[in-house]
mmCIF file of C-alpha atoms and ligand atoms in Angstrom:
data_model
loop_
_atom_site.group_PDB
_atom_site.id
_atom_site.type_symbol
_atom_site.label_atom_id
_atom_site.label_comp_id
_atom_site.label_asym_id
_atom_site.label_seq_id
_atom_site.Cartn_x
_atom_site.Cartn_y
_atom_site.Cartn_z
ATOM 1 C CA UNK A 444 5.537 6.250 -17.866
ATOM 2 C CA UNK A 445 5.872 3.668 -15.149
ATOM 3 C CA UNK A 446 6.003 5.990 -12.015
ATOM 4 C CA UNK A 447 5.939 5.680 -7.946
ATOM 5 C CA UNK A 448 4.454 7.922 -5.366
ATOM 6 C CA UNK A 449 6.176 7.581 -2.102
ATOM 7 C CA UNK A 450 5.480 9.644 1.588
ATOM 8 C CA UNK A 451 3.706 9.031 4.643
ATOM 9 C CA UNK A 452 -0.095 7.846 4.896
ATOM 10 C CA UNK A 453 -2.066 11.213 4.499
ATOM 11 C CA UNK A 454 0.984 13.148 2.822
ATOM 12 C CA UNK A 455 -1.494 13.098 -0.361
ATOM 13 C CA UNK A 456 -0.322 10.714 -2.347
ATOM 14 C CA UNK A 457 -3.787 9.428 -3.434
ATOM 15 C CA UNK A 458 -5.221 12.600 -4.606
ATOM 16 C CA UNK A 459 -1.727 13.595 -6.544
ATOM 17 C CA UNK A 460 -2.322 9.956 -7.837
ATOM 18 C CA UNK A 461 -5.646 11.143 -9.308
ATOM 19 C CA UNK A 462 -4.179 14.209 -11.059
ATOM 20 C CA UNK A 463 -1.457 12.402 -12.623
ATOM 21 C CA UNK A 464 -3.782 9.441 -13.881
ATOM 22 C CA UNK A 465 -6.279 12.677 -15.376
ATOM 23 C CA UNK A 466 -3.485 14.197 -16.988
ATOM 24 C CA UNK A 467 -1.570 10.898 -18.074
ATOM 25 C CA UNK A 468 -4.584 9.117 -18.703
ATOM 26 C CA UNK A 469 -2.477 5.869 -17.014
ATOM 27 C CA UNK A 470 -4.175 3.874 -13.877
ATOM 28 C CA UNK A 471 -3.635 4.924 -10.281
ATOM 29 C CA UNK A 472 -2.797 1.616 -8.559
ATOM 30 C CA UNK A 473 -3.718 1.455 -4.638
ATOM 31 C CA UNK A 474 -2.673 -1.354 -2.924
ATOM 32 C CA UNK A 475 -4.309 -0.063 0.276
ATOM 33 C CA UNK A 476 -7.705 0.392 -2.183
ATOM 34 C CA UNK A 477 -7.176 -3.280 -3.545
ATOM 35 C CA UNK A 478 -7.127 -4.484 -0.040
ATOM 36 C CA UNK A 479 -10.326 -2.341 1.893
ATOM 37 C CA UNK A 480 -12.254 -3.312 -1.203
ATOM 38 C CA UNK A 481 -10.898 -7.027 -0.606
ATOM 39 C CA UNK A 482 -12.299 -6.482 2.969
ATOM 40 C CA UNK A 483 -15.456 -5.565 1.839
ATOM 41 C CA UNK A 484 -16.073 -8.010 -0.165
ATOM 42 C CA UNK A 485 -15.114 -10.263 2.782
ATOM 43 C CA UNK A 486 -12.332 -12.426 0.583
ATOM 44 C CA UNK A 487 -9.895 -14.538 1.993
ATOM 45 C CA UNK A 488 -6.746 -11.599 1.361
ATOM 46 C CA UNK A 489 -9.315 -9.224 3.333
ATOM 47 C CA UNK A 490 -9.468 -11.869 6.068
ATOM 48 C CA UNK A 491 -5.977 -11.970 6.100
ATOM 49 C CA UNK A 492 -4.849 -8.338 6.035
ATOM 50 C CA UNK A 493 -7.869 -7.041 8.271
ATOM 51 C CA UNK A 494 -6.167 -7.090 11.973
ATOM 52 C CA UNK A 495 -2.812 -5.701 10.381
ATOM 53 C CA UNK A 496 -4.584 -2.664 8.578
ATOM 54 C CA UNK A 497 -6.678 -1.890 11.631
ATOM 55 C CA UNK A 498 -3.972 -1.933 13.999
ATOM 56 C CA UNK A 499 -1.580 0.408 11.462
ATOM 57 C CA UNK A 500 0.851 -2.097 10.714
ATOM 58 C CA UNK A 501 1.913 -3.287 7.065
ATOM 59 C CA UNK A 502 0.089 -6.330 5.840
ATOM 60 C CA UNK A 503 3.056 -8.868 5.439
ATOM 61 C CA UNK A 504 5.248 -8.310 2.139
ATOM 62 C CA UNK A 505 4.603 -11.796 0.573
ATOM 63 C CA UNK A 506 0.329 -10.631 0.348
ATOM 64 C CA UNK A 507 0.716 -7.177 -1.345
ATOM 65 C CA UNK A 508 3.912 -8.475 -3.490
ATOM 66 C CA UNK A 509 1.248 -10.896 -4.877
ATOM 67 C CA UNK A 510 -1.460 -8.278 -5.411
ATOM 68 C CA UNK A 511 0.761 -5.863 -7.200
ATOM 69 C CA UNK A 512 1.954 -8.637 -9.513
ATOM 70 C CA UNK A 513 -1.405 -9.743 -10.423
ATOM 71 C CA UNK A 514 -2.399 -6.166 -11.178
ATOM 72 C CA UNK A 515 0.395 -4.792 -12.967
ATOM 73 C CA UNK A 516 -0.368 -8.023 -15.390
ATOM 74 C CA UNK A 517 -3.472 -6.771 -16.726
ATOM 75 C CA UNK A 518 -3.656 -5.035 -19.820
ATOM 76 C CA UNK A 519 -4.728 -1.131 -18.963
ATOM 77 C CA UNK A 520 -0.428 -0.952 -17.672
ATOM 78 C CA UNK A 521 0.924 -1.724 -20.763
ATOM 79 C CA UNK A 522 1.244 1.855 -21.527
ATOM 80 C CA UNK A 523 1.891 2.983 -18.087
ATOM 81 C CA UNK A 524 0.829 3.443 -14.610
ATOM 82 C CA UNK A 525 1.277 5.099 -11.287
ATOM 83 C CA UNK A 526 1.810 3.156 -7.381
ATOM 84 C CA UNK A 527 0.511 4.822 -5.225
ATOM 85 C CA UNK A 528 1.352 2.806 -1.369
ATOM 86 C CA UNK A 529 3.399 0.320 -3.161
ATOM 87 C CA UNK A 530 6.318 -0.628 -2.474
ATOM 88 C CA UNK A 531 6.235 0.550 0.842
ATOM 89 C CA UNK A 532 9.575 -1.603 2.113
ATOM 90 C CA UNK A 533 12.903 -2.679 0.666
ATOM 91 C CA UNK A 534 12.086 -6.237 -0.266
ATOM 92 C CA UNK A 535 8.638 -4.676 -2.026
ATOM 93 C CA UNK A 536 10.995 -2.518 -3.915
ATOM 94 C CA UNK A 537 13.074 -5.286 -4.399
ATOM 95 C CA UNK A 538 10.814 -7.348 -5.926
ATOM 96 C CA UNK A 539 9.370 -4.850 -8.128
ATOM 97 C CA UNK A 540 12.994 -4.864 -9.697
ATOM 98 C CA UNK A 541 13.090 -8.796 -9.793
ATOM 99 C CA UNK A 542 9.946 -8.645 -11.446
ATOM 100 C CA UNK A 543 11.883 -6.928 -14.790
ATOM 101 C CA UNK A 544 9.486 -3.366 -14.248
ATOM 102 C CA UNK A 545 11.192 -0.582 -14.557
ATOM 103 C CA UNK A 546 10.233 2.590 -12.707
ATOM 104 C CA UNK A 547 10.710 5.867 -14.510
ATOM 105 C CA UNK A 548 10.090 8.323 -11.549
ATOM 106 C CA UNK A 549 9.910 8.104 -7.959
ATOM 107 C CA UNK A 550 8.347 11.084 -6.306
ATOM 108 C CA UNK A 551 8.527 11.650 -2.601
ATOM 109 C CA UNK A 552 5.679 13.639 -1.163
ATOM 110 C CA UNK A 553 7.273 15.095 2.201
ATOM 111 C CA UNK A 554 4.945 16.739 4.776
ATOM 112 C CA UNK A 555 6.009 16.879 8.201
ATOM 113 C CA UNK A 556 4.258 14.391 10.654
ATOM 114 C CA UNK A 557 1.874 17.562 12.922
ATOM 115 C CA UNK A 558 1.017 18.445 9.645
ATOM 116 C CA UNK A 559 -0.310 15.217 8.617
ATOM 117 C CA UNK A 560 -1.978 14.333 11.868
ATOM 118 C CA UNK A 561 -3.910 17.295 11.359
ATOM 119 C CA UNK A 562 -4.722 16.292 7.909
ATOM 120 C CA UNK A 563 -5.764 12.761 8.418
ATOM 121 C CA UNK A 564 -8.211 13.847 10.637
ATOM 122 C CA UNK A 565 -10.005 15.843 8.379
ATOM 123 C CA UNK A 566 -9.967 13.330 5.908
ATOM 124 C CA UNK A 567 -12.815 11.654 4.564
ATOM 125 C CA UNK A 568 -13.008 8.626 1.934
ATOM 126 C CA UNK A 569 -15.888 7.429 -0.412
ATOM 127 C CA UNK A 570 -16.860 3.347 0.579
ATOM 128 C CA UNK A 571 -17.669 3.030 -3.235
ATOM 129 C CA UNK A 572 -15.277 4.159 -5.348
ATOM 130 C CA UNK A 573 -12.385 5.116 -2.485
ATOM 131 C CA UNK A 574 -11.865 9.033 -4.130
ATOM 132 C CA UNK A 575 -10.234 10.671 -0.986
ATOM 133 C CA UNK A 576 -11.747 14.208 0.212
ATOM 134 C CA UNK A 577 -10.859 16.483 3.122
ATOM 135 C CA UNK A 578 -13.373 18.435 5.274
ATOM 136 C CA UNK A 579 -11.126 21.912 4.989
ATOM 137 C CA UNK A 580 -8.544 20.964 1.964
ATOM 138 C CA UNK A 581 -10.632 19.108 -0.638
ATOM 139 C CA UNK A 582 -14.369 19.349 0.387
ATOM 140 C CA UNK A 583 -16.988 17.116 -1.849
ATOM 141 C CA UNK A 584 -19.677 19.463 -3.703
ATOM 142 C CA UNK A 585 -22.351 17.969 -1.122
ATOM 143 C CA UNK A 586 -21.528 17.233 2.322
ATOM 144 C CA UNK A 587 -20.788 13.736 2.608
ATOM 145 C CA UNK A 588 -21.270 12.547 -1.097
ATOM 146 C CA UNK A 589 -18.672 11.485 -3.382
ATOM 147 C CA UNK A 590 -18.569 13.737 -6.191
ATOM 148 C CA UNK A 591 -17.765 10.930 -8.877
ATOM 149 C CA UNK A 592 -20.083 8.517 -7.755
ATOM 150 C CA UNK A 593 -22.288 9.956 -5.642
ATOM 151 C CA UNK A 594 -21.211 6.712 -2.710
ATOM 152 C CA UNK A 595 -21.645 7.715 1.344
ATOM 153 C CA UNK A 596 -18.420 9.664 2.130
ATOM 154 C CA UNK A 597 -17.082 7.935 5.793
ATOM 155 C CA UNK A 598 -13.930 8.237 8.187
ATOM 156 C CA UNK A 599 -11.137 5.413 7.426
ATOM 157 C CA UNK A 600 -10.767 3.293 10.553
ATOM 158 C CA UNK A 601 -6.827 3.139 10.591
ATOM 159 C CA UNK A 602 -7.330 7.433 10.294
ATOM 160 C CA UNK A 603 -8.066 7.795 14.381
ATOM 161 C CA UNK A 604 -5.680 9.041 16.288
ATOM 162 C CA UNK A 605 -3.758 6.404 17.675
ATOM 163 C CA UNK A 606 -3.461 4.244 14.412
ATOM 164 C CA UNK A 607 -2.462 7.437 12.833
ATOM 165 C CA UNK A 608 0.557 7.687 15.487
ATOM 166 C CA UNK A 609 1.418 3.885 14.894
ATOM 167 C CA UNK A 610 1.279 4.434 10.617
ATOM 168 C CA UNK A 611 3.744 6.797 11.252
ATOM 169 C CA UNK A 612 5.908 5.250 13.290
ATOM 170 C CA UNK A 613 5.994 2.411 10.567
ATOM 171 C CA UNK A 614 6.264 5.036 7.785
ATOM 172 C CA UNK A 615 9.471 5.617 9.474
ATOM 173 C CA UNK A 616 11.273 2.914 10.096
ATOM 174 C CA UNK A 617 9.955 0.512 6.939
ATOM 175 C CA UNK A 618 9.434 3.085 4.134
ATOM 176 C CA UNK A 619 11.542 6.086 4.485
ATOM 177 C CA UNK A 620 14.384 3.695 3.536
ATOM 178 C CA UNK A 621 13.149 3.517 0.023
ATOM 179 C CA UNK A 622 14.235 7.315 -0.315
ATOM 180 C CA UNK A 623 17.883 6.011 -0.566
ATOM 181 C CA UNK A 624 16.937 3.055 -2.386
ATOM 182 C CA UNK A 625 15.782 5.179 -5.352
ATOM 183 C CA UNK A 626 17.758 8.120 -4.880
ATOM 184 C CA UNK A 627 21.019 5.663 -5.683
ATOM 185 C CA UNK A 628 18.933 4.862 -9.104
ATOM 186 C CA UNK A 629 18.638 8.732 -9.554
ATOM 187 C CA UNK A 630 14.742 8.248 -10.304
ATOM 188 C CA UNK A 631 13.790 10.104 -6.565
ATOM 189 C CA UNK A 632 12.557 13.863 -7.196
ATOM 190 C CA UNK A 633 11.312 15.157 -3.073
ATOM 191 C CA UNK A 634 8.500 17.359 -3.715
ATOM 192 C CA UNK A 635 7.597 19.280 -0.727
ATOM 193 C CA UNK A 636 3.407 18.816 -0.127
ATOM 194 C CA UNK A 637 1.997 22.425 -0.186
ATOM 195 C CA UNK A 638 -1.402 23.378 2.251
ATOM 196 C CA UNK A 639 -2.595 23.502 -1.256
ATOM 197 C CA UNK A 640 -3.406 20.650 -2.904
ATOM 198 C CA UNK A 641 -3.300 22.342 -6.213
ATOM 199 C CA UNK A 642 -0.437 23.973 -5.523
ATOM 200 C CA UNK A 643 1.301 20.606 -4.518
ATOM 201 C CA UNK A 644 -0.129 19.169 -8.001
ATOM 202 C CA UNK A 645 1.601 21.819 -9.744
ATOM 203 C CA UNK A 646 5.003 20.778 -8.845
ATOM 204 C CA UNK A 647 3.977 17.040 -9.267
ATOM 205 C CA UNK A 648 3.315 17.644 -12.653
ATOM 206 C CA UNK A 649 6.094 19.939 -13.734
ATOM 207 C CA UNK A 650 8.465 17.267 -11.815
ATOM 208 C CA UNK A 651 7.001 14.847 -14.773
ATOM 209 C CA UNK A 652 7.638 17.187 -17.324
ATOM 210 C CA UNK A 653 11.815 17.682 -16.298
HETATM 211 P P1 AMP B 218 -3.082 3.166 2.410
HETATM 212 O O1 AMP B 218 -4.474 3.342 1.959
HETATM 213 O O2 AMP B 218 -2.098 3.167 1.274
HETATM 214 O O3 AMP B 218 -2.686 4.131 3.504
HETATM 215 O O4 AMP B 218 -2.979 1.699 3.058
HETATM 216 C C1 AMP B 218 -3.762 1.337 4.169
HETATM 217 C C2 AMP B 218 -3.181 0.119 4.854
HETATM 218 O O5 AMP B 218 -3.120 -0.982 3.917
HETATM 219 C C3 AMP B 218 -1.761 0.259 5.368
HETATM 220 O O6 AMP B 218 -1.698 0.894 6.634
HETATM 221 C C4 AMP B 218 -1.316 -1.198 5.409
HETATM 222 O O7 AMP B 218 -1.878 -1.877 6.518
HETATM 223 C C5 AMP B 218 -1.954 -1.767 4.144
HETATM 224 N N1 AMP B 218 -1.067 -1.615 2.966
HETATM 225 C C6 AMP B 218 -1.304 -0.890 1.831
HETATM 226 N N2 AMP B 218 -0.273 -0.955 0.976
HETATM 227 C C7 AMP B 218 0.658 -1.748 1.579
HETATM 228 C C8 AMP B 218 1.965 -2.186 1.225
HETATM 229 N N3 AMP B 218 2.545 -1.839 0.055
HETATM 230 N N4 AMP B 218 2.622 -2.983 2.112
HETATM 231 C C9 AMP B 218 2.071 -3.363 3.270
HETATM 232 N N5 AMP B 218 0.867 -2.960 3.688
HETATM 233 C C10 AMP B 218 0.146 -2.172 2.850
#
């Protein structure tokens, strides 16, 4: 199943990402992963999508259409896989379609924008592996240690306040549009993101079963 997880930054898309891949056994695909670890490693598409990330804008379509393409090429999608910040505009969705994939379910994680400011704060991210935790809602086992890898658990720097206000803001006007884009192809199921994340991953999953 080729499927799409769409809502705003901190609405939980990653960690429903991670349940879905468990249960599906098909790859979570991150564009926003593919690019910090890209900045990490100091490449050239780090370079170029560093001030754009860090200032809570998108990184320009042409950059992550060309990431996606080269990912969903490699052999572990053949039977399937799950987006997970991708596409986040029309022409990324757009392209996706040009590039003969076919989605088989969109789901829209909606959680109103208090509630996620309240959320993203809390949040915490391992620099290894990128598993997502949450000081009150998803704590790690040991304070500050990834449970899967045991990397250093740290604060992303587009999750401060400000660049939290100004994701947002772009969530608005260049993703939400998507809703209608998919709802025309009848693939969009809303779900509406719980305080619990298991109780959120409940309807995820039985929205994959329908
Ligand atoms: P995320 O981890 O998905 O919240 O992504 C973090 C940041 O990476 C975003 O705020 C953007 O700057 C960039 N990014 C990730 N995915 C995309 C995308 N599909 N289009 C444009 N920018 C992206």
């Amino acid at each position: 199943m080729n499927l799409i997880l769409l809502g705003a930054p901190g609405a939980g898309k990653g960690t429903q990402a991670e349940v879905i891949c468990e249960k599906l056994k098909i790859p979570s695909i991150s564009t926003g992963n593919i690019i910090r670890e890209a900045l990490k490693n100091g490449t050239e598409l780090g370079l170029k999508a560093k001030s754009y990330m860090d200032s809570g804008a998108l990184v320009p379509d042409e950059v992550v259409i060309a990431i996606i393409k080269e990912r969903l090429a490699q052999e572990d999608c053949k039977n399937g896989f799950i987006l997970d910040g991708f596409p986040r505009t029309v022409p990324q969705a757009e392209a996706l379609d040009a590039m003969g994939i076919v989605i088989h379910k969109v789901l829209d994680i909606e959680v109103p924008d208090e509630t996620i400011q309240k959320r993203l704060s809390g949040r915490r991210v391992c620099e290894s592996c990128g598993a997502s935790y949450h000081l009150d809602f998803k704590p790690s086992a040991k304070e500050g240690v990834c449970d899967k890898c045991a990397g250093k658990l740290v604060i992303r720097k587009d999750d401060q306040p400000e660049t939290v206000r100004e994701r947002l803001k772009t969530y608005h006007e260049s993703t939400e549009p998507l809703c209608d884009y998919y709802k025309k192809t009848g693939k969009l199921v809303v779900i509406n993101g719980q305080e619990e994340v298991a109780a959120t991953s409940a309807l995820v999953l039985k929205a994959l079963e329908a």
